[in-house]
Amino acid sequence: MKLRRKVYMVAGYNTISMGTGRNEFNPKKTRPGLENYIKEAGQAVLEKIGGAQNVDDCVIGNFMSARFNKQANLEAFFPMIDEKLRYKPGISVEGACASGGLALIAGIKSVLAETAEVVLTIGVEVQNSVKAIYGADILAGAGWFQERKAGHAYFFPGKFSDRAGAYFEKYGRDNARKAFARWYRNAIENARLCPTAQEYHNKIQDLEALAISEPTPAAFVDHLNVYDCSKVSDGASAIAIVSEEGLKRLGISKHDAVEVVGFAHVQDDLTRPPDDLTQLKTTAVAAKMALESAGISIRDLATVETHDCFTVAGIMAAEAIGFAEPGQGPAFVLDGQTSRTGSIPFNTTGGLIGWGHPTGATGVHQAVTIMEQLTGKAGNAQISIPQNRPYGLSVNMGGDDKTLVSVVYRKG
Amino acid sequence: MNYTERLENVSVLGAAGKMGSGILLLTAMEMADLSLVPGNKDRQFVLNAIDISHQALSGLMRFLRTQVQKAAEKKTVQLRKIYEERRDLIENEEIIMQYVFDVLNIVRPTTRMEAAYESTLVFEAIIENPAIKVEILSGIDRNNKKTPWFFTNTSSIPIHELNNRAELGGRIIGFHFYNPPAVQKLVELIKADKTLDDLVEFAQNYAKNLRKKIVPSNDFAGFIGNGHFMRDALHGISEVERLSKEIPFVEAVYMINKISQDYLVRPMGIFQLIDYVGGDVCQYIMSVMNPHVKDEDLHSRLLDNFISAGIKGGQFADGSQKDGFLKYEKGKPTGVYDPGKKTYVPAAEFQSRCDERLGAMPSSTLPWKTVIGSQDKTALLERFFKELTGMNTMGAQLAVRYGQRSMEIAKKLVADHVAQCEEDVNTVLLTGFYHSYGPINDYFK
């Protein structure tokens, strides 16, 4: 697939990913709500692009505000961000934890369809409104509701625990568990370099020793501990998706933007159990399609943002994208290849485990992170981008490998 | 009568009180869990929550709902299994709410003592007054045709005294929870000479199901917990009396409170603990214990004076701390009561002078919270006490005196056969009082 026009992303912004771990977080005190996050992220992007009059179209990605915050019709919050957005078009998209990715896709398509030159794209989720045990009910909506009754109290940790169990059985437990702990350590160490990350304040010294602790099935799930899981997060991310003409309108140089050189959006049947618990097949399909559409291979990538809602998902994604053969993901991670100094740095600001996972915002957050890395704006988290490998890849997953969005970026 | 049958009809007396409400909560959940066992579907479980005021019972039901919900949120993994057959209950929230209802549906709040006449088990947590306890327990026993068993939560009255005076024929056992019962892991189990063996076995099973740690105490007034605490408090008070010959009273209280907290690595200083329990409660417990001890006088004139002046401590209904020896702001001590001036003196006025007089703290000093949460607790304590005992400051000397006295009290509890072994005394102080080390140790040699 060759894109019929050039598409760029510019002016990305992340709010803090708020939740346990942040010093400011106090579950007993009133916190900013959905509106505050939408406004903060939206206004920050508008400021960078010279104001709301430059915006043609708006997209907001969100998973479950209808339950977390009893709020729907989110597109009508755009005029609250800036009065100049009144009477402009806006849509709200939902695809579980890939809602942010879907927002990117909707923005890209709007630019490709020439219905807009500049699309303000936001992802948001505010989940600390309920305790985790009730949040688990809400997030279970990303699965098939007919499976809820038989599912675990912590539905998705349960699903990925089953995957981890199957993986242990097929490829051995010890190395896989060690790799989970290393994945956690990489995530936290990267998050400590990014001031908006939920684990930015994490001061624990021996991260791997902590993360290797045994799971406690009576209170949680069989094969994962809490360090294997992304946390409950509140946050929003926003970015402008623009055409070449849009860039001119904004007066922004291509060098400050990333170009979207390929993308894929696929889904699998929600009612169908995974063919193989040890593999993320839909992820593999999406990443392959995105890379093919960009005309590149994984050897051209400088960095990857992948959907590590659980450590096991991060490692299986490394295999699915093609960096390691099935069963070799743990060795690849333990060898240091995915660390920020490795051959292919993954999740350079911490990913879902380290930066945070405000579900509907995650897909947009991945795009912002890659934009920052490729344009040299990642601050202390900056990695070096080799000239012969100038590409970045994001993989955003909704549900248990059901809804997938993958995007390939290059510096503009 | 087996364990389940015994728990089919239970009464808690003083159910709306500080201890009673926790006992009711734990018992209600234990009974509900039994009622949810498939084989028990046809049994009717009844838990009478008996107290003297409707207002307090209404508050109790609010407390129960909140607490049961919290407990259910923590055991949702198991609850999903328990309600596996209920196809209408799908989400965690539906399951948690059903459990809250199932627990509350067992509880019958009432002000009528007659409710206990049908019970096979009666748990009393009423005022710590032997005469009142005897009257109520014997009254229930006379009118109850089911020869009930009695649990008493007394923290000071010998169980054999209650047994003999209420003529219960060995159907009573001391089952002493620590405050708050839902949180504190420790239970002192006190068997009187005539307590039935079956009752002891039942009590052990019940404690196990409540996931409590049992420490057996022999049947001596005050048992292990108050046996140590009351004497420890009297030591703190006598140290203040000694010091206040030289320095102002408020400064002496401040210093001894600091010694017993920071220098001894305890969760709170001795005067804060007296205030937490309530000076009047301490005074009363001592008065219950005193007639039973021969070689010492468990009594403090200073404490009497404070109580008569209305300075008692204890808690407000919302759980916040009342002023006592110390003044509190947001739960933290900020001043000390001066009986001469009849007012509280802010600590800021004398704190730095006192700290200077006590001398520098050891460089290895760590807050209690850090020590208790550390995996290297023993190493941290060894280093700290080694440094402390090598120092010649006033603070170090007072601390060593305090630690030695605490050990002396603990060893006497074993020598007097209140505790069966030294380890039991240490367990009570570690578990029931959250000390970071037991009173019998090698730190103060």
Coordinates of C-alpha atoms in Angstrom, one line a residue, chain A residues 67 131 133-134 136-137 145 148-149 151-154 217-220, chain B residues 69-70 73 76-78 80 83-84 86 89-93 96-97:
Chain A
R67 CA -18.2 3.4 33.0
K131 CA -10.8 0.7 42.9
I133 CA -11.2 -4.7 41.7
Y134 CA -14.1 -2.8 40.0
A136 CA -11.1 -5.0 36.4
D137 CA -14.9 -5.4 35.6
F145 CA -18.7 -10.6 27.9
R148 CA -16.8 -12.9 31.9
K149 CA -18.5 -15.3 34.3
G151 CA -13.1 -15.5 33.9
H152 CA -10.8 -14.4 36.7
A153 CA -11.7 -11.6 39.2
Y154 CA -8.8 -9.7 37.5
P217 CA -2.6 -17.2 43.1
A218 CA -4.9 -16.9 46.2
A219 CA -5.0 -13.2 46.0
F220 CA -4.1 -12.6 42.3
Chain B
Q69 CA -17.3 -4.6 51.5
K70 CA -13.6 -3.9 52.1
E73 CA -12.9 -6.5 47.7
T76 CA -12.9 -11.5 45.4
V77 CA -10.8 -14.2 43.8
Q78 CA -12.3 -16.7 46.4
R80 CA -16.0 -15.7 42.5
Y83 CA -20.7 -17.9 43.9
E84 CA -19.7 -20.0 40.9
R86 CA -25.0 -18.1 40.7
L89 CA -23.7 -12.8 39.4
I90 CA -21.2 -12.0 36.7
E91 CA -19.1 -8.9 37.5
N92 CA -16.9 -8.5 40.6
E93 CA -19.2 -5.7 41.8
I96 CA -19.1 -8.3 46.2
M97 CA -22.5 -6.7 46.8

